[in-house]
mmCIF file of C-alpha atoms in Angstrom:
data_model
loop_
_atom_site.group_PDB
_atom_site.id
_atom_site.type_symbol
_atom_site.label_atom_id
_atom_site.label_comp_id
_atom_site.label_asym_id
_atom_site.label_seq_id
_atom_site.Cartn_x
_atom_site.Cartn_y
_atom_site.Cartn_z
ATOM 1 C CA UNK A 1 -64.759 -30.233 -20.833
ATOM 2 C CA UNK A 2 -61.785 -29.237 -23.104
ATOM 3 C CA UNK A 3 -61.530 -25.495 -20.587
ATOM 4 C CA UNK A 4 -61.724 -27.628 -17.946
ATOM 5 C CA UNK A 5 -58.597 -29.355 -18.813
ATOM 6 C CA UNK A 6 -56.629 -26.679 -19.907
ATOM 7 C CA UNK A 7 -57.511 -24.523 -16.520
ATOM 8 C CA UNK A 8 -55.774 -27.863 -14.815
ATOM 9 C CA UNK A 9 -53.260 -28.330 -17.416
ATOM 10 C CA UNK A 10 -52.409 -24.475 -16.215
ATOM 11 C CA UNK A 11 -52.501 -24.787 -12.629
ATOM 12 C CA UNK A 12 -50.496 -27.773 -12.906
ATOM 13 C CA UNK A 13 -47.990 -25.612 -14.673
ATOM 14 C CA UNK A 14 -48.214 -22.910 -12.286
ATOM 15 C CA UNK A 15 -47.675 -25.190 -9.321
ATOM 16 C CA UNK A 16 -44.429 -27.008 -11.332
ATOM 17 C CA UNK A 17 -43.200 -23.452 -11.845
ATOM 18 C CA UNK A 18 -43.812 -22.552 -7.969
ATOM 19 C CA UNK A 19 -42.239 -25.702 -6.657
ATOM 20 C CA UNK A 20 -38.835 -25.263 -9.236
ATOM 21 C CA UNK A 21 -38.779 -21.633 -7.633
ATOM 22 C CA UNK A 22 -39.697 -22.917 -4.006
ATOM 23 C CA UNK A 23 -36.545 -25.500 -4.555
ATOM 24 C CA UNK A 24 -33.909 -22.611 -6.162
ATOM 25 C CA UNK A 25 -35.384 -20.059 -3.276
ATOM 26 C CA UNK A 26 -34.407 -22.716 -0.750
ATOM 27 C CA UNK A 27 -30.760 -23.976 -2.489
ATOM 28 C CA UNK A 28 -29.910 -20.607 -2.639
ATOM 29 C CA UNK A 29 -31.242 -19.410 0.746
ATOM 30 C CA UNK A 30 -28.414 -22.690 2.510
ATOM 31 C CA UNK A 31 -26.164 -21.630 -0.168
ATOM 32 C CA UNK A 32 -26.350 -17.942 2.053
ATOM 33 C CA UNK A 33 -25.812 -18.970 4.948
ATOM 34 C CA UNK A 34 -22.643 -20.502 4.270
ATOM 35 C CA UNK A 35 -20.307 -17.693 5.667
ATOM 36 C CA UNK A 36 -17.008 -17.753 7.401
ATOM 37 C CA UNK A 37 -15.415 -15.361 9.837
ATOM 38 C CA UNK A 38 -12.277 -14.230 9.870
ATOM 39 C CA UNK A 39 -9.991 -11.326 11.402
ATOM 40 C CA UNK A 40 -7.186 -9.273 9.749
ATOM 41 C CA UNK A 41 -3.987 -7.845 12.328
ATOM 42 C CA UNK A 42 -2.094 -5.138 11.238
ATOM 43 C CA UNK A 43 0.449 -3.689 13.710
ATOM 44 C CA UNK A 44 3.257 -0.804 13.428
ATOM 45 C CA UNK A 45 6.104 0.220 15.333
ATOM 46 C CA UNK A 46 6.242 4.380 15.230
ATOM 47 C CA UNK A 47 8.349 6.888 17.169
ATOM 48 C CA UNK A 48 6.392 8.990 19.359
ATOM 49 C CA UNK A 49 6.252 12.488 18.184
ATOM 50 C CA UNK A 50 5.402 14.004 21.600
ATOM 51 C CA UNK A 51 6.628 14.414 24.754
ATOM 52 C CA UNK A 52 5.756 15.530 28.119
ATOM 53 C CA UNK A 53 8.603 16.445 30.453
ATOM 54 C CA UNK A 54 7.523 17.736 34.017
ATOM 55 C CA UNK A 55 11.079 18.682 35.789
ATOM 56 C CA UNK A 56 10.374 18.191 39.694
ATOM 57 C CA UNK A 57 12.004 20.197 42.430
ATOM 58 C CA UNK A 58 11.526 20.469 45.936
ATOM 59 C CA UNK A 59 11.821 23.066 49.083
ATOM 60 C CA UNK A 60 11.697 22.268 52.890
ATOM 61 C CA UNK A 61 11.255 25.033 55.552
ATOM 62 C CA UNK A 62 9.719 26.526 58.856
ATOM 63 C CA UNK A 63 10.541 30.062 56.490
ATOM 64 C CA UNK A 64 7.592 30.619 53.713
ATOM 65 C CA UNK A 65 9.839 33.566 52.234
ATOM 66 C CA UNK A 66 12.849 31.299 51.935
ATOM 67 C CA UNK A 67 10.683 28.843 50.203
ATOM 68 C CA UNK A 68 9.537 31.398 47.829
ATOM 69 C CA UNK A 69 13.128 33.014 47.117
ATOM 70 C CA UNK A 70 14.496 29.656 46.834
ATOM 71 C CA UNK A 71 11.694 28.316 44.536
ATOM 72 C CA UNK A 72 12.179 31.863 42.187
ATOM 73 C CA UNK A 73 16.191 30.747 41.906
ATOM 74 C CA UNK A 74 15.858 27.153 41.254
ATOM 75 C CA UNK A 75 12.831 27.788 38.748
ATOM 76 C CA UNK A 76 14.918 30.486 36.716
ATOM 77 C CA UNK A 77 17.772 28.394 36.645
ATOM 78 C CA UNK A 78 15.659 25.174 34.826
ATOM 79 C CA UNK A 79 14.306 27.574 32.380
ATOM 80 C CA UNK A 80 17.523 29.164 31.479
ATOM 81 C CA UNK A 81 18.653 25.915 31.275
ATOM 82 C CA UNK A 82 16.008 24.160 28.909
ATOM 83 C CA UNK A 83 16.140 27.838 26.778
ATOM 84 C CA UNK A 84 20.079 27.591 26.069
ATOM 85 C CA UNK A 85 19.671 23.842 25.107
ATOM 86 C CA UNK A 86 17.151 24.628 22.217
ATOM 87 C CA UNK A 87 13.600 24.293 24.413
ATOM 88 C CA UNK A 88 11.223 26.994 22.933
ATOM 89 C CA UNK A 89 9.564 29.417 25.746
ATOM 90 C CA UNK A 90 6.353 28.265 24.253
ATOM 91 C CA UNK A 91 6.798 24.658 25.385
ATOM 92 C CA UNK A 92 7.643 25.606 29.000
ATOM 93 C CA UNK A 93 5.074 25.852 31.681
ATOM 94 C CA UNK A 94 5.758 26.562 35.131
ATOM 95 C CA UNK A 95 3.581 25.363 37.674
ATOM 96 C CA UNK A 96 2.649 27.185 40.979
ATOM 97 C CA UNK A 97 4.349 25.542 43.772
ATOM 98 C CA UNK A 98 2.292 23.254 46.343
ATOM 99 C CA UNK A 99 3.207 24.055 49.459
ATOM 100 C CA UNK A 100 2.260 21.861 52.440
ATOM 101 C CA UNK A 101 2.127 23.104 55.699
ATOM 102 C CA UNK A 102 2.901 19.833 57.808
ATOM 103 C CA UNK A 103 2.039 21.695 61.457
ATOM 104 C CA UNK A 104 -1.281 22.179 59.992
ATOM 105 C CA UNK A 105 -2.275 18.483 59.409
ATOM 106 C CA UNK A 106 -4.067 17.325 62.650
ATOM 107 C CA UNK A 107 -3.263 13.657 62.060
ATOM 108 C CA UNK A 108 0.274 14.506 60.894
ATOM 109 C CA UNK A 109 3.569 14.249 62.852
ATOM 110 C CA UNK A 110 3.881 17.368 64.764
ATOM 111 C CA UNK A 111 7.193 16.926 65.791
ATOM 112 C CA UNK A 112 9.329 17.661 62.520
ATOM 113 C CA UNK A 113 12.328 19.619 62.161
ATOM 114 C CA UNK A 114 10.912 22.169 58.968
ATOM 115 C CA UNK A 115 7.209 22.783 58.672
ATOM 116 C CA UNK A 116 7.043 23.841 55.282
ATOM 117 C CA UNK A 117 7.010 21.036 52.216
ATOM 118 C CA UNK A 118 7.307 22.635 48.849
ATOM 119 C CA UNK A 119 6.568 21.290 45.779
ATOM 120 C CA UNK A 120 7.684 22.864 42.017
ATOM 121 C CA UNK A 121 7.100 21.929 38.667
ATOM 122 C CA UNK A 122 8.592 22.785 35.085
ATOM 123 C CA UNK A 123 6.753 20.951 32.484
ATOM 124 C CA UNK A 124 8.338 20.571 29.025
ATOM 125 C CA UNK A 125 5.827 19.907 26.193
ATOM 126 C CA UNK A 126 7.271 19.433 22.934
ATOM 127 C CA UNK A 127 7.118 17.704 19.878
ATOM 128 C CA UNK A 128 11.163 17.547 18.963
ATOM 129 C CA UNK A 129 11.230 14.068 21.024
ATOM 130 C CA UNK A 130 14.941 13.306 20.512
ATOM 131 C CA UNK A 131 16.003 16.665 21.665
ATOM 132 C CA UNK A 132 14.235 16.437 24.962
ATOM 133 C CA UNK A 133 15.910 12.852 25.380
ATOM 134 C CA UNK A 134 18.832 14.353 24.704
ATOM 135 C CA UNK A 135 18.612 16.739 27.694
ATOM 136 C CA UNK A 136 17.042 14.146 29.851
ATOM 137 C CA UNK A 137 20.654 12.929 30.284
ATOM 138 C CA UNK A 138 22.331 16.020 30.987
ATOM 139 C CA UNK A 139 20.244 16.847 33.795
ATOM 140 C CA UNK A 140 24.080 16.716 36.187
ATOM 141 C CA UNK A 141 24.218 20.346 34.389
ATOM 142 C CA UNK A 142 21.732 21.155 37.139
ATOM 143 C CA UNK A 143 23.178 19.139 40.247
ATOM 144 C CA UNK A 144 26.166 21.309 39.307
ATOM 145 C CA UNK A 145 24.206 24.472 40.036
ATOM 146 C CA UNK A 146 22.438 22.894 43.448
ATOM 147 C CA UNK A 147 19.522 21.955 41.954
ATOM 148 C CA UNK A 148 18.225 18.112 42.653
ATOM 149 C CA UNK A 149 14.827 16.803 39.943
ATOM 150 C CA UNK A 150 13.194 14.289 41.791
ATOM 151 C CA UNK A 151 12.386 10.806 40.626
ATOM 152 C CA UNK A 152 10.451 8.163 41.109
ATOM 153 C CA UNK A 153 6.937 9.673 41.614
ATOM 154 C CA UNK A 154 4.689 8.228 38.518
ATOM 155 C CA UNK A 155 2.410 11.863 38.995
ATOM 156 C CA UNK A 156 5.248 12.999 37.815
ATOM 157 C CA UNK A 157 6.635 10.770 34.547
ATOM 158 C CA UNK A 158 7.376 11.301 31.585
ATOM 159 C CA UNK A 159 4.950 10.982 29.001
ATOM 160 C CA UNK A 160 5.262 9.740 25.600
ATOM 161 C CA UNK A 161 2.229 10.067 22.909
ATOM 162 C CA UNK A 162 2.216 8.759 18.990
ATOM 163 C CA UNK A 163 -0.554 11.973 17.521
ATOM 164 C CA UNK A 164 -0.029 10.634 14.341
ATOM 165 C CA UNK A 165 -2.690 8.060 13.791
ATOM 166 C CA UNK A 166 -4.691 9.749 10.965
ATOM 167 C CA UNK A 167 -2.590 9.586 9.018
ATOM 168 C CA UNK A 168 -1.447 5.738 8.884
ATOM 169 C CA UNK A 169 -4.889 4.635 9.765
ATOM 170 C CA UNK A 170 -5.669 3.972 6.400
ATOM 171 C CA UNK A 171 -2.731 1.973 5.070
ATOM 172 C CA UNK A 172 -3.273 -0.509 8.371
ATOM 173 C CA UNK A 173 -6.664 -0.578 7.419
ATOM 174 C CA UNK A 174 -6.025 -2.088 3.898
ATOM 175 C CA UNK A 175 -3.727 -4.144 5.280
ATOM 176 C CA UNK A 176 -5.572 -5.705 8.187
ATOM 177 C CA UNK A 177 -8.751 -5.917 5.043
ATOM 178 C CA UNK A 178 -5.949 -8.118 3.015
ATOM 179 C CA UNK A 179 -5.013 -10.667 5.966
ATOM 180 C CA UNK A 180 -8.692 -10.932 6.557
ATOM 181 C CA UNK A 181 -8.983 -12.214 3.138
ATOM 182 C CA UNK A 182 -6.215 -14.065 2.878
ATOM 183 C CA UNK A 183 -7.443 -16.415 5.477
ATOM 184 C CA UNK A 184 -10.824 -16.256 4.112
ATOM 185 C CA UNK A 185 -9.526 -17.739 1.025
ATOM 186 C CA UNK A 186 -7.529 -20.222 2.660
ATOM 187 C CA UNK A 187 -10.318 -21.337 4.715
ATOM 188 C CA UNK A 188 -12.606 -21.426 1.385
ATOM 189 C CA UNK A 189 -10.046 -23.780 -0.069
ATOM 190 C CA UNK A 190 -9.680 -26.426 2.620
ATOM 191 C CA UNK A 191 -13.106 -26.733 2.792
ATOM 192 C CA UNK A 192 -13.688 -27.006 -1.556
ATOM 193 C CA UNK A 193 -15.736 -23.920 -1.557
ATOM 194 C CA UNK A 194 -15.534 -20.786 -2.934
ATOM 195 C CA UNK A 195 -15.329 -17.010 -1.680
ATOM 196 C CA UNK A 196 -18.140 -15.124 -2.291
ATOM 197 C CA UNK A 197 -19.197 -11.472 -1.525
ATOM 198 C CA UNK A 198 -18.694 -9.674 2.407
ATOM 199 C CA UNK A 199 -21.634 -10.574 4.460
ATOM 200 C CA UNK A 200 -20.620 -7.708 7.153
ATOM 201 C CA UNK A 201 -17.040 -6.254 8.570
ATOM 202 C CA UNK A 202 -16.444 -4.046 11.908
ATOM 203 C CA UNK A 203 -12.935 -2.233 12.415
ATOM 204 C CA UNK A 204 -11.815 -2.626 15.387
ATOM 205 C CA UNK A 205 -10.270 0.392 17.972
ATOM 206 C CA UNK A 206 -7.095 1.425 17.104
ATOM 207 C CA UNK A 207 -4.681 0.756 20.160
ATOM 208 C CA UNK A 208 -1.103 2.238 20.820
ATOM 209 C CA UNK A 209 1.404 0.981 23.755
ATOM 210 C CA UNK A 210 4.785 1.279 24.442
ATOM 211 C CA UNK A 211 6.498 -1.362 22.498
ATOM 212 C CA UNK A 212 8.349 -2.394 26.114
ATOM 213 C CA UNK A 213 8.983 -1.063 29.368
ATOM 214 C CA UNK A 214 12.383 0.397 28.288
ATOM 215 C CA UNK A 215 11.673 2.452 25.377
ATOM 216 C CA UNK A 216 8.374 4.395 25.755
ATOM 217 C CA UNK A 217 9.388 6.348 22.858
ATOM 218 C CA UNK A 218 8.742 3.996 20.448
ATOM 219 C CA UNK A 219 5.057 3.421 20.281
ATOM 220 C CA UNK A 220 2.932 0.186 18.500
ATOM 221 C CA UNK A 221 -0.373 0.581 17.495
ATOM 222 C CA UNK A 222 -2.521 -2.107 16.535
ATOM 223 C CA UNK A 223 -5.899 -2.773 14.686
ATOM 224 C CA UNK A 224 -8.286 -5.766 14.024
ATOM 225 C CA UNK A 225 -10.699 -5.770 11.310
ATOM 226 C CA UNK A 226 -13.736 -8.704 11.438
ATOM 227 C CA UNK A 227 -15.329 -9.330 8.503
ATOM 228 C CA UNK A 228 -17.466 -12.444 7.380
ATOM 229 C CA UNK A 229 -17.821 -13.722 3.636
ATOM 230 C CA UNK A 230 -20.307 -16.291 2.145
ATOM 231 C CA UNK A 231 -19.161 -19.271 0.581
ATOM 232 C CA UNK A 232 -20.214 -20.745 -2.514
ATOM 233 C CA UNK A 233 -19.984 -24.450 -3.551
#
């Protein structure tokens, strides 16, 4: 009789114990799933660091040969010209010509006065930004010398890039981390809780745009980081 009672006096204990542990499992399971989500910003404004220059000229004809004797001047003319104004030969490619051949396009207009429609291209590729803005507006050194760039054709613009990103990627991603807190915390505090550990986080792409239509050398490059925190009572 007396092991009877003490085998109940035991599972009564051992089904006390299991509910308590049940009941904390539970408390803290809700307490878990308490989280908040929040996103950090961190933007910069950088200069780009390289540029891409193409330097457009143009030939009409009904004579290839004049084409091709005119294209050779005009060509060594922009080269000398980038070359005494500090452009390394390294950063200067010159494209083959396209040449159309108008006559030869069945659905084109047959009656034109020259036949031949030559396009050439210099293309500057450097990473001393400033200097090639610099020569940008002294481009009336070649009108002086007969030689009309085109404009206007967006093939043909000029290119900014920002190749530094590795090595501010970092800093904006501690930074974008710290907003992300920040309104965690604030969050936590309007609503009397606590901030407890990171539940998960994802960095967002990196992103880089002209800061405005008018100076495409200055760059702005933007990050988001998500994370989401538990909360604690």
């Amino acid at each position: 009789m007396k092991s009877w009672k003490n085998e109940a006096l035991i599972i009564a204990a051992g089904l006390l114990l299991l509910g308590v542990m049940v009941r904390s499992g539970i408390v803290e399971f809700k307490n878990r799933e308490r989280i908040v989500t929040v996103k950090g910003l961190a933007e910069m404004e950088v200069p780009a660091n390289k540029v891409t220059w193409p330097l457009v000229h143009k030939e009409i004809s009904n004579d290839l040969s004049s084409i091709y004797s005119n294209t050779e001047k005009k060509n060594k003319a922009i080269v000398d010209f980038l070359l005494e104004n500090g452009i390394a030969k390294e950063e200067i490619t010159i494209e083959p010509p396209q040449i159309v051949d108008i006559k030869a396009d069945r659905y084109g207009n047959q009656d034109v006065d020259f036949r031949y429609n030559s396009t050439s291209v210099i293309t500057v590729t450097s990473q001393n930004v400033d200097k090639v803005r610099e020569l940008m507006s002294e481009q009336t050194e070649l009108l002086k010398k007969g030689i009309a760039l085109a404009g206007g054709d967006y093939q043909y613009r000029v290119n900014y890039e920002f190749t530094g990103l590795n090595e501010i990627k970092p800093g904006m991603i501690e930074e974008a981390t710290k907003n992300a807190r920040e309104a965690a915390l604030k969050f936590a505090k309007d609503s009397e809780s606590r901030l407890g550990k990171i539940k998960s986080a994802s960095q967002g792409q990196f992103t880089i745009y002209d800061r405005d239509a008018n100076t495409p050398y200055i760059k702005n490059v933007r990050v988001v980081t998500t994370i989401t925190y538990y909360l604690k009572n």
